[in-house]
Tab-separated table of C-alpha atoms in Angstrom:
chain	number	residue	atom	x	y	z
A	1	MET	CA	0.000	0.000	0.000
A	2	ALA	CA	1.498	3.366	-1.117
A	3	LYS	CA	2.316	5.772	1.620
A	4	GLU	CA	0.239	8.958	1.621
A	5	LYS	CA	2.293	11.979	0.328
A	6	TYR	CA	0.876	14.609	2.729
A	7	THR	CA	-0.698	14.294	6.122
A	8	LYS	CA	-4.149	15.720	6.745
A	9	GLU	CA	-2.613	18.633	8.642
A	10	GLN	CA	-0.264	19.474	5.778
A	11	LYS	CA	-3.127	19.321	3.251
A	12	LYS	CA	-5.095	21.729	5.416
A	13	ILE	CA	-2.210	24.193	5.446
A	14	ILE	CA	-1.742	23.906	1.657
A	15	ARG	CA	-5.445	24.580	1.070
A	16	LYS	CA	-5.232	27.638	3.317
A	17	PHE	CA	-2.274	29.052	1.368
A	18	ARG	CA	-4.035	28.414	-1.946
A	19	VAL	CA	-7.066	30.366	-0.757
A	20	LEU	CA	-4.804	33.213	0.380
A	21	ALA	CA	-3.023	33.182	-2.980
A	22	VAL	CA	-6.327	33.376	-4.862
A	23	LYS	CA	-7.479	36.246	-2.646
A	24	ALA	CA	-4.171	38.089	-3.111
A	25	PHE	CA	-4.378	37.649	-6.875
A	26	ALA	CA	-7.965	38.918	-6.855
A	27	ALA	CA	-6.909	41.945	-4.788
A	28	VAL	CA	-4.094	42.764	-7.243
A	29	MET	CA	-6.517	42.456	-10.159
A	30	LEU	CA	-9.033	44.694	-8.374
A	31	ILE	CA	-6.367	47.351	-7.713
A	32	GLY	CA	-5.316	47.121	-11.354
A	33	CYS	CA	-8.908	47.620	-12.477
A	34	VAL	CA	-9.335	50.619	-10.186
A	35	MET	CA	-6.078	52.178	-11.395
A	36	GLY	CA	-7.115	51.506	-14.967
A	37	PHE	CA	-10.444	53.210	-14.284
A	38	LEU	CA	-8.573	56.199	-12.844
A	39	PHE	CA	-6.465	56.428	-16.007
A	40	PHE	CA	-8.858	59.049	-17.354
A	41	PHE	CA	-9.290	60.829	-14.002
A	42	ARG	CA	-5.773	62.103	-13.511
A	43	PRO	CA	-5.028	65.673	-12.303
A	44	SER	CA	-3.847	68.361	-14.729
A	45	THR	CA	-2.565	70.820	-12.104
A	46	SER	CA	-1.057	70.616	-8.632
A	47	GLN	CA	-2.270	73.074	-6.011
A	48	VAL	CA	0.454	71.921	-3.603
A	49	GLU	CA	3.294	72.446	-6.112
A	50	LYS	CA	1.536	75.389	-7.843
A	51	ARG	CA	2.267	74.194	-11.350
A	52	LYS	CA	0.651	72.685	-14.398
A	53	LEU	CA	1.385	68.970	-14.607
A	54	THR	CA	2.709	67.202	-17.695
A	55	GLU	CA	0.080	66.953	-20.433
A	56	PHE	CA	-0.687	63.759	-22.352
A	57	PRO	CA	1.486	63.951	-25.492
A	58	LYS	CA	0.073	64.478	-28.934
A	59	PHE	CA	0.547	61.402	-31.104
A	60	THR	CA	2.638	61.792	-34.249
A	61	VAL	CA	4.098	59.162	-36.526
A	62	SER	CA	7.628	60.513	-36.068
A	63	SER	CA	7.425	60.473	-32.233
A	64	PHE	CA	5.981	56.948	-32.387
A	65	LEU	CA	8.767	55.678	-34.623
A	66	ASP	CA	11.642	57.260	-32.688
A	67	GLY	CA	10.192	56.165	-29.328
A	68	SER	CA	9.828	59.678	-27.888
A	69	PHE	CA	6.031	59.307	-27.725
A	70	PHE	CA	6.321	56.456	-25.224
A	71	SER	CA	8.863	58.413	-23.155
A	72	GLN	CA	6.446	61.338	-23.008
A	73	VAL	CA	3.559	59.030	-22.008
A	74	SER	CA	5.735	57.611	-19.239
A	75	LEU	CA	6.535	61.121	-17.992
A	76	TRP	CA	2.833	62.060	-18.095
A	77	TYR	CA	1.864	58.871	-16.258
A	78	SER	CA	4.407	59.399	-13.452
A	79	ASP	CA	3.613	63.111	-13.076
A	80	THR	CA	-0.186	62.849	-12.908
A	81	PHE	CA	-0.909	60.011	-10.518
A	82	PRO	CA	-4.363	60.183	-8.874
A	83	MET	CA	-4.604	61.900	-5.447
A	84	ARG	CA	-1.187	63.482	-6.084
A	85	ASP	CA	-1.613	66.491	-3.768
A	86	THR	CA	-3.108	64.371	-0.973
A	87	LEU	CA	-0.233	61.905	-1.114
A	88	ILE	CA	2.428	64.654	-1.242
A	89	ALA	CA	0.888	66.352	1.810
A	90	ALA	CA	0.751	62.986	3.632
A	91	ASP	CA	4.395	62.335	2.778
A	92	LYS	CA	5.313	65.689	4.301
A	93	LYS	CA	3.441	64.838	7.523
A	94	VAL	CA	5.212	61.480	7.787
A	95	LYS	CA	8.593	63.192	7.358
A	96	ASP	CA	7.655	65.671	10.098
A	97	LEU	CA	7.327	62.730	12.500
A	98	TYR	CA	11.070	62.074	12.250
A	99	GLY	CA	11.849	65.017	14.496
A	100	ILE	CA	10.529	68.060	16.288
A	101	GLU	CA	10.066	71.051	13.977
A	102	SER	CA	12.217	73.971	15.109
A	103	SER	CA	10.944	77.549	15.018
A	104	THR	CA	14.345	78.635	13.610
A	105	MET	CA	16.119	76.552	10.967
A	106	MET	CA	17.818	76.546	7.570
A	107	VAL	CA	16.216	74.620	4.712
A	108	GLY	CA	18.116	73.732	1.536
A	109	GLY	CA	21.815	73.671	0.801
A	110	HIS	CA	24.153	76.634	1.098
A	111	GLU	CA	25.592	78.084	-2.088
A	112	GLN	CA	28.553	80.370	-2.611
A	113	GLY	CA	27.702	83.576	-4.436
A	114	ASP	CA	30.243	85.331	-6.669
A	115	ALA	CA	32.193	88.206	-5.171
A	116	ILE	CA	30.405	91.481	-5.946
A	117	PRO	CA	32.779	93.902	-7.720
A	118	ILE	CA	33.090	97.542	-6.741
A	119	ALA	CA	30.256	99.560	-8.298
A	120	GLY	CA	31.073	100.438	-11.923
A	121	GLU	CA	34.333	98.476	-11.860
A	122	LYS	CA	33.666	96.471	-15.030
A	123	LYS	CA	32.104	99.243	-17.074
A	124	GLU	CA	35.153	99.891	-19.267
A	125	GLU	CA	35.553	96.186	-20.081
A	126	LYS	CA	31.884	95.997	-21.021
A	127	THR	CA	32.124	99.091	-23.240
A	128	ALA	CA	34.975	97.515	-25.220
A	129	ASP	CA	32.729	94.658	-26.309
A	130	LYS	CA	29.561	96.706	-26.614
A	131	LYS	CA	29.701	97.119	-30.392
A	132	ASP	CA	29.979	93.385	-31.020
A	133	LYS	CA	27.144	92.614	-28.596
A	134	GLU	CA	24.877	95.200	-30.183
A	135	THR	CA	25.526	93.646	-33.599
A	136	GLU	CA	24.640	90.208	-32.242
A	137	GLY	CA	21.469	91.633	-30.688
A	138	SER	CA	20.358	93.261	-33.941
A	139	ILE	CA	20.626	89.906	-35.739
A	140	GLN	CA	18.306	88.334	-33.167
A	141	LYS	CA	15.763	91.104	-33.670
A	142	GLU	CA	15.198	90.788	-37.408
A	143	GLU	CA	11.804	89.127	-37.002
A	144	ASN	CA	8.897	90.893	-35.269
A	145	GLN	CA	7.239	88.145	-33.255
A	146	GLU	CA	3.657	87.987	-31.958
A	147	PRO	CA	3.475	89.158	-28.313
A	148	VAL	CA	1.345	86.303	-27.041
A	149	THR	CA	3.233	83.354	-28.499
A	150	ALA	CA	4.999	81.636	-25.619
A	151	PRO	CA	7.807	79.102	-25.631
A	152	ASP	CA	7.857	76.061	-23.354
A	153	SER	CA	8.665	77.636	-19.993
A	154	GLN	CA	8.557	74.617	-17.653
A	155	GLU	CA	12.343	74.424	-17.375
A	156	MET	CA	12.583	78.141	-16.579
A	157	GLU	CA	9.796	77.909	-13.988
A	158	ALA	CA	11.638	75.057	-12.278
A	159	GLU	CA	14.863	77.057	-12.249
A	160	ILE	CA	13.140	80.139	-10.822
A	161	GLN	CA	11.512	78.063	-8.085
A	162	ASN	CA	14.924	76.593	-7.292
A	163	GLN	CA	16.383	80.099	-7.075
A	164	ILE	CA	13.664	81.099	-4.610
A	165	GLN	CA	13.709	77.960	-2.455
A	166	GLN	CA	17.499	77.445	-2.354
A	167	GLY	CA	18.605	78.359	1.144
A	168	LEU	CA	15.521	79.299	3.174
A	169	TYR	CA	15.941	80.743	6.649
A	170	VAL	CA	12.853	79.914	8.714
A	171	LYS	CA	12.208	81.967	11.800
A	172	ASP	CA	9.071	82.330	13.950
A	173	GLY	CA	6.604	81.273	11.274
A	174	ALA	CA	8.232	83.196	8.416
A	175	ALA	CA	10.666	82.091	5.698
A	176	TYR	CA	13.391	84.264	4.158
A	177	SER	CA	15.230	83.611	0.878
A	178	VAL	CA	19.014	83.876	1.017
A	179	TYR	CA	20.464	85.697	-2.016
A	180	TYR	CA	23.537	84.575	-4.005
A	181	PHE	CA	25.087	86.993	-6.506
A	182	ASN	CA	25.895	85.720	-10.017
A	183	GLN	CA	28.412	87.851	-11.928
A	184	GLY	CA	27.618	86.407	-15.351
A	185	ALA	CA	23.859	86.879	-14.956
A	186	ALA	CA	24.393	90.448	-13.752
A	187	GLU	CA	26.418	91.386	-16.809
A	188	THR	CA	24.011	89.672	-19.225
A	189	TYR	CA	21.066	91.481	-17.641
A	190	THR	CA	22.640	94.940	-17.586
A	191	ASP	CA	24.034	94.556	-21.116
A	192	ALA	CA	20.524	93.780	-22.370
A	193	LEU	CA	18.972	96.786	-20.623
A	194	ASN	CA	21.717	99.081	-21.882
A	195	GLN	CA	21.223	97.869	-25.439
A	196	ALA	CA	17.463	98.431	-25.209
A	197	ALA	CA	17.963	101.931	-23.805
A	198	GLU	CA	20.420	102.724	-26.594
A	199	GLU	CA	18.014	101.561	-29.305
A	200	LEU	CA	15.131	103.478	-27.720
A	201	ASP	CA	17.118	106.642	-27.060
A	202	GLY	CA	14.910	109.605	-27.940
A	203	ILE	CA	11.881	107.303	-28.324
A	204	ALA	CA	11.190	105.937	-24.837
A	205	ASN	CA	12.606	106.116	-21.317
A	206	VAL	CA	13.892	102.819	-19.885
A	207	TYR	CA	13.575	102.380	-16.104
A	208	SER	CA	15.077	99.577	-14.036
A	209	LEU	CA	13.430	98.516	-10.768
A	210	LEU	CA	15.416	95.785	-9.035
A	211	VAL	CA	13.539	94.571	-5.966
A	212	PRO	CA	15.308	92.788	-3.088
A	213	ASN	CA	13.892	89.592	-1.656
A	214	ASN	CA	12.484	89.614	1.857
A	215	SER	CA	15.712	88.817	3.705
A	216	GLY	CA	17.538	91.809	2.189
A	217	ALA	CA	14.772	94.225	3.123
A	218	MET	CA	13.481	92.831	6.404
A	219	LEU	CA	16.300	91.176	8.373
A	220	PRO	CA	18.865	93.078	10.497
A	221	GLU	CA	22.379	93.374	9.050
A	222	LYS	CA	23.941	91.172	11.730
A	223	GLU	CA	21.435	88.385	11.139
A	224	LEU	CA	21.868	88.650	7.364
A	225	LYS	CA	25.648	88.269	7.580
A	226	GLY	CA	25.208	85.105	9.629
A	227	LEU	CA	23.267	83.469	6.796
A	228	GLY	CA	26.259	83.569	4.449
A	229	GLY	CA	24.544	84.956	1.347
A	230	SER	CA	25.461	87.967	-0.797
A	231	ASP	CA	24.737	91.568	0.200
A	232	GLN	CA	21.629	92.622	-1.749
A	233	GLU	CA	22.120	96.350	-1.311
A	234	GLN	CA	25.656	96.047	-2.662
A	235	ALA	CA	24.440	93.831	-5.526
A	236	ILE	CA	21.652	96.225	-6.562
A	237	SER	CA	24.096	99.135	-6.373
A	238	TYR	CA	26.452	97.192	-8.653
A	239	TYR	CA	23.699	96.452	-11.196
A	240	TYR	CA	22.685	100.109	-11.234
A	241	SER	CA	26.288	101.278	-11.654
A	242	LEU	CA	26.566	99.387	-14.952
A	243	TYR	CA	23.688	101.217	-16.617
A	244	ASP	CA	24.298	103.817	-19.324
A	245	LYS	CA	21.007	105.389	-20.437
A	246	VAL	CA	18.837	103.219	-18.162
A	247	ILE	CA	17.182	105.123	-15.293
A	248	PRO	CA	17.498	103.218	-11.973
A	249	VAL	CA	14.691	103.472	-9.420
A	250	LYS	CA	15.591	103.261	-5.730
A	251	THR	CA	14.203	100.168	-3.966
A	252	ILE	CA	16.100	98.470	-1.143
A	253	GLU	CA	17.016	101.590	0.823
A	254	THR	CA	13.386	102.712	0.963
A	255	LEU	CA	12.088	99.268	1.874
A	256	ARG	CA	14.587	99.019	4.725
A	257	GLU	CA	13.373	102.359	6.037
A	258	HIS	CA	9.875	100.868	6.304
A	259	ASN	CA	10.770	97.318	7.364
A	260	ASP	CA	8.726	97.558	10.544
A	261	GLU	CA	5.663	97.468	8.255
A	262	TYR	CA	3.972	94.602	6.389
A	263	LEU	CA	6.140	94.741	3.238
A	264	TYR	CA	6.591	90.999	2.538
A	265	PHE	CA	4.517	87.936	3.217
A	266	ARG	CA	5.657	85.488	5.877
A	267	THR	CA	4.465	82.359	4.048
A	268	ASP	CA	5.163	83.409	0.448
A	269	HIS	CA	8.171	84.693	-1.531
A	270	HIS	CA	6.411	87.820	-2.856
A	271	TRP	CA	6.237	91.316	-1.430
A	272	THR	CA	2.922	92.848	-0.404
A	273	GLN	CA	1.293	95.681	-2.319
A	274	LEU	CA	2.320	98.009	0.503
A	275	GLY	CA	5.967	97.198	-0.296
A	276	ALA	CA	5.261	97.850	-3.973
A	277	TYR	CA	3.644	101.168	-3.066
A	278	TYR	CA	6.841	102.589	-1.570
A	279	VAL	CA	8.762	101.723	-4.755
A	280	TYR	CA	5.895	103.214	-6.810
A	281	GLU	CA	6.456	106.494	-4.915
A	282	ASN	CA	10.126	106.378	-5.931
A	283	PHE	CA	9.184	105.765	-9.567
A	284	CYS	CA	6.799	108.730	-9.482
A	285	LYS	CA	9.647	110.895	-8.201
A	286	GLU	CA	11.870	109.828	-11.123
A	287	LYS	CA	9.045	110.279	-13.627
A	288	GLY	CA	7.684	113.538	-12.224
A	289	PHE	CA	4.255	112.143	-11.312
A	290	GLU	CA	2.331	113.025	-8.162
A	291	PRO	CA	1.809	109.671	-6.423
A	292	HIS	CA	-1.677	108.853	-5.201
A	293	LYS	CA	-2.189	108.252	-1.497
A	294	LEU	CA	-3.254	104.780	-0.411
A	295	SER	CA	-6.295	106.317	1.244
A	296	GLU	CA	-7.574	107.362	-2.218
A	297	PHE	CA	-7.971	103.752	-3.370
A	298	GLU	CA	-10.708	101.254	-2.629
A	299	LYS	CA	-9.084	98.499	-0.601
A	300	MET	CA	-9.883	94.768	-0.777
A	301	SER	CA	-8.427	92.145	1.578
A	302	PHE	CA	-8.208	88.366	1.232
A	303	GLU	CA	-7.359	86.007	4.073
A	304	PRO	CA	-6.135	83.538	5.107
A	305	PHE	CA	-3.291	83.301	2.590
A	306	LEU	CA	-0.675	80.521	2.739
A	307	GLY	CA	1.837	80.925	-0.077
A	308	THR	CA	4.791	79.210	-1.723
A	309	PHE	CA	6.961	78.894	1.391
A	310	TYR	CA	4.166	77.163	3.277
A	311	THR	CA	3.493	74.911	0.271
A	312	GLU	CA	7.132	73.839	0.285
A	313	LEU	CA	7.632	73.543	4.039
A	314	GLN	CA	4.159	72.772	5.456
A	315	ASN	CA	5.402	74.641	8.545
A	316	GLN	CA	2.856	74.570	11.358
A	317	ASP	CA	3.923	77.964	12.743
A	318	MET	CA	2.997	79.425	9.350
A	319	ALA	CA	-0.349	77.607	9.332
A	320	LYS	CA	-1.169	79.098	12.735
A	321	ASN	CA	-0.348	82.628	11.567
A	322	PRO	CA	-1.339	82.914	7.869
A	323	ASP	CA	-0.874	86.010	5.732
A	324	ARG	CA	-3.389	88.570	4.504
A	325	VAL	CA	-3.417	89.970	0.965
A	326	ASP	CA	-4.369	93.653	0.674
A	327	ALA	CA	-5.185	94.972	-2.795
A	328	TYR	CA	-5.805	98.559	-3.930
A	329	VAL	CA	-8.248	99.009	-6.818
A	330	PRO	CA	-7.255	101.629	-9.469
A	331	MET	CA	-9.563	104.649	-9.603
A	332	GLY	CA	-9.759	105.097	-13.391
A	333	THR	CA	-10.696	101.508	-14.293
A	334	ASN	CA	-10.574	98.000	-12.958
A	335	ASP	CA	-10.980	96.408	-16.393
A	336	MET	CA	-8.203	94.725	-18.334
A	337	THR	CA	-7.572	92.200	-21.091
A	338	TYR	CA	-4.997	89.426	-21.073
A	339	TRP	CA	-3.885	86.713	-23.484
A	340	ASN	CA	-3.098	83.142	-22.481
A	341	THR	CA	-0.156	81.119	-23.754
A	342	ASP	CA	-2.390	79.545	-26.398
A	343	GLY	CA	-3.264	83.018	-27.733
A	344	SER	CA	-6.825	83.062	-26.376
A	345	LYS	CA	-8.136	86.406	-25.115
A	346	GLN	CA	-9.728	86.974	-21.698
A	347	GLU	CA	-11.486	89.992	-20.184
A	348	TRP	CA	-10.563	90.315	-16.512
A	349	HIS	CA	-10.077	92.733	-13.623
A	350	VAL	CA	-6.927	94.526	-12.480
A	351	ILE	CA	-7.922	93.519	-8.948
A	352	GLU	CA	-10.041	90.358	-8.958
A	353	ASP	CA	-12.160	89.235	-6.006
A	354	VAL	CA	-10.550	85.920	-4.964
A	355	SER	CA	-12.308	85.651	-1.596
A	356	THR	CA	-13.938	82.356	-2.628
A	357	TRP	CA	-10.707	80.846	-3.999
A	358	ASP	CA	-8.529	78.491	-1.963
A	359	GLN	CA	-6.118	79.779	0.662
A	360	SER	CA	-3.084	79.520	-1.609
A	361	SER	CA	-4.571	81.838	-4.264
A	362	GLY	CA	-4.491	85.270	-2.630
A	363	TYR	CA	-1.680	86.705	-4.758
A	364	TYR	CA	-3.610	85.837	-7.936
A	365	CYS	CA	-5.901	88.810	-7.261
A	366	TYR	CA	-3.392	91.074	-9.065
A	367	ILE	CA	-3.774	91.429	-12.884
A	368	GLY	CA	-4.937	87.843	-13.371
A	369	GLY	CA	-1.647	86.336	-12.226
A	370	ASP	CA	1.178	85.570	-14.655
A	371	LYS	CA	0.078	86.026	-18.267
A	372	PRO	CA	2.203	86.452	-21.422
A	373	MET	CA	0.574	89.769	-22.369
A	374	SER	CA	-1.948	92.076	-20.686
A	375	ILE	CA	-3.347	95.469	-21.674
A	376	ILE	CA	-5.139	97.980	-19.410
A	377	GLU	CA	-6.926	100.954	-20.984
A	378	ASN	CA	-7.906	103.818	-18.658
A	379	PRO	CA	-10.890	105.712	-20.174
A	380	GLU	CA	-10.303	108.596	-17.750
A	381	ILE	CA	-7.026	109.503	-19.491
A	382	GLN	CA	-7.018	110.517	-23.175
A	383	ASP	CA	-3.545	112.006	-23.682
A	384	GLY	CA	-2.024	109.050	-25.559
A	385	SER	CA	0.360	108.234	-22.699
A	386	SER	CA	1.531	104.632	-22.360
A	387	CYS	CA	4.036	102.407	-20.617
A	388	ILE	CA	5.082	98.778	-20.851
A	389	VAL	CA	6.184	96.651	-17.888
A	390	LEU	CA	8.524	93.695	-18.454
A	391	LYS	CA	8.303	91.612	-15.300
A	392	GLU	CA	7.878	88.353	-13.439
A	393	SER	CA	5.347	87.874	-10.630
A	394	TYR	CA	6.862	90.594	-8.414
A	395	GLY	CA	5.490	93.127	-10.893
A	396	ASN	CA	1.902	91.921	-10.525
A	397	CYS	CA	1.043	94.007	-7.463
A	398	PHE	CA	3.013	97.022	-8.759
A	399	VAL	CA	1.134	97.364	-12.071
A	400	PRO	CA	-2.212	98.503	-10.532
A	401	PHE	CA	-0.557	101.712	-9.276
A	402	LEU	CA	0.405	102.672	-12.850
A	403	VAL	CA	-3.156	102.513	-14.198
A	404	ASP	CA	-4.106	106.022	-12.992
A	405	HIS	CA	-1.062	107.647	-14.654
A	406	TYR	CA	-1.287	106.303	-18.223
A	407	GLN	CA	-3.950	105.917	-20.884
A	408	THR	CA	-2.552	102.471	-21.739
A	409	VAL	CA	-0.495	100.069	-19.633
A	410	TYR	CA	1.032	97.068	-21.411
A	411	VAL	CA	2.334	94.165	-19.317
A	412	VAL	CA	4.671	91.416	-20.559
A	413	ASP	CA	5.796	88.458	-18.432
A	414	PHE	CA	9.194	87.439	-19.778
A	415	ARG	CA	8.715	83.805	-18.681
A	416	TYR	CA	5.799	83.163	-21.005
A	417	ALA	CA	6.049	85.756	-23.774
A	418	ASP	CA	8.176	85.789	-26.902
A	419	VAL	CA	7.972	89.412	-27.981
A	420	ASN	CA	10.631	91.697	-29.424
A	421	LEU	CA	10.151	94.418	-26.829
A	422	VAL	CA	12.111	97.179	-28.574
A	423	ASP	CA	10.211	96.739	-31.835
A	424	TYR	CA	6.924	96.526	-29.943
A	425	VAL	CA	7.653	99.809	-28.152
A	426	LYS	CA	8.397	101.502	-31.462
A	427	GLU	CA	5.302	100.044	-33.130
A	428	LYS	CA	2.928	101.108	-30.329
A	429	LYS	CA	4.722	104.444	-29.703
A	430	ILE	CA	5.141	103.611	-26.012
A	431	GLN	CA	6.883	106.328	-23.991
A	432	ASP	CA	8.055	104.475	-20.863
A	433	VAL	CA	9.584	101.018	-20.423
A	434	LEU	CA	9.699	99.628	-16.875
A	435	ILE	CA	11.827	96.527	-16.401
A	436	MET	CA	10.934	95.216	-12.973
A	437	ASN	CA	12.309	92.060	-11.397
A	438	ASN	CA	13.214	90.519	-8.074
A	439	ILE	CA	16.986	90.248	-7.794
A	440	THR	CA	16.877	86.585	-6.740
A	441	ILE	CA	14.681	85.534	-9.660
A	442	ILE	CA	16.999	87.047	-12.293
A	443	GLY	CA	20.075	85.605	-10.606
A	444	SER	CA	20.705	82.765	-13.038
A	445	ASP	CA	22.285	82.747	-16.494
A	446	ASN	CA	19.262	81.109	-18.137
A	447	VAL	CA	16.769	83.645	-16.794
A	448	ALA	CA	19.045	86.586	-17.642
A	449	ASN	CA	19.496	85.200	-21.158
A	450	LYS	CA	15.746	84.872	-21.592
A	451	ILE	CA	15.256	88.553	-20.697
A	452	ALA	CA	18.113	89.525	-22.993
A	453	GLY	CA	16.409	87.608	-25.801
A	454	LEU	CA	13.309	89.802	-25.470
A	455	LEU	CA	15.306	93.028	-25.493
């Protein structure tokens, strides 16, 4: 009689494992079905990261044959997983469990900024090469491009965010960006502005408004030196010293005089409109305008506001003490028009009511946020006056103050537009060009080159 292969007890165990295996397989299949169902319910934007996620690629025969289509699908698939923002926020909370969050800390690696030369030191060297650079610039400007056609700006956006978030000093529920000077970017930027001013000499005035980040304006000198970054006042002075026919507008000195006021947000990298107002007063002095008093404007406020620093850090001290966004509505008009990156036109408001938007959206109340091209027509002024502002997001809360001084205000965001600014100024007979940027944001070669390409 053959001996039985398995005992009854062993058979019982085997049956149990088979049932478990079937259940596990069924669970995997169910998860696969659910994920497959969610294939068409994937997010297109991230509120947490404040960016547009990768779009599903357009199919072409060439991209299919060379394999790039499948690479793009893979990138889209990994960038748009369902419940992305929820999972990112949960990941942050898990990481916070590793240790106690300090009220004062440094986030991000330390960089080493270039040594800032003595003001005007390199001017002679720059002048020697000026003729060659102007010739190169004129070759780039042969074609008059449409103002609302935008290049792919995702790489630039990532670089700008890295510039802002690299080296954050967190203190008592507020974050401060440390600034690192870049000699090459400074020379590229000032060369471009000088060339534009030269080409527009006798046609339009070119103004430069370089705005410090919050650490340079708000922190005491002793505390700033301990952070190891570059001196922003010295850097702005150096930029301004390299200008020829460009008119510099004072910024950092005035902001420091008022740094006991609410000039910058605690949870976001932008300045407030109050900070912009003090620089607007300085511009009016240079231009010969009489600045309007804040009390003359209708004021709107939006709170709570938790901005880019909070999004990055999820700092609980920030959450307990959120920001408030104050916005001053122009007196002549609150109507404007902007164009999207796809060329579509949108009627909007200079100051939009965002009280029903989410708590990260407060700064979007100004001029519709970051658009390639915007135009504001003030019906109360009929003298043909006009200005154009070349800016990034720091210019958004500054623009509303210009509306009551010009018949037409043009706004171009260099990150999304592809416009030949000098030719555009000549075509539209614009009298004033304001080039307004935060000094940290323009502190990379790529960003400076992008601005130079528009000038």
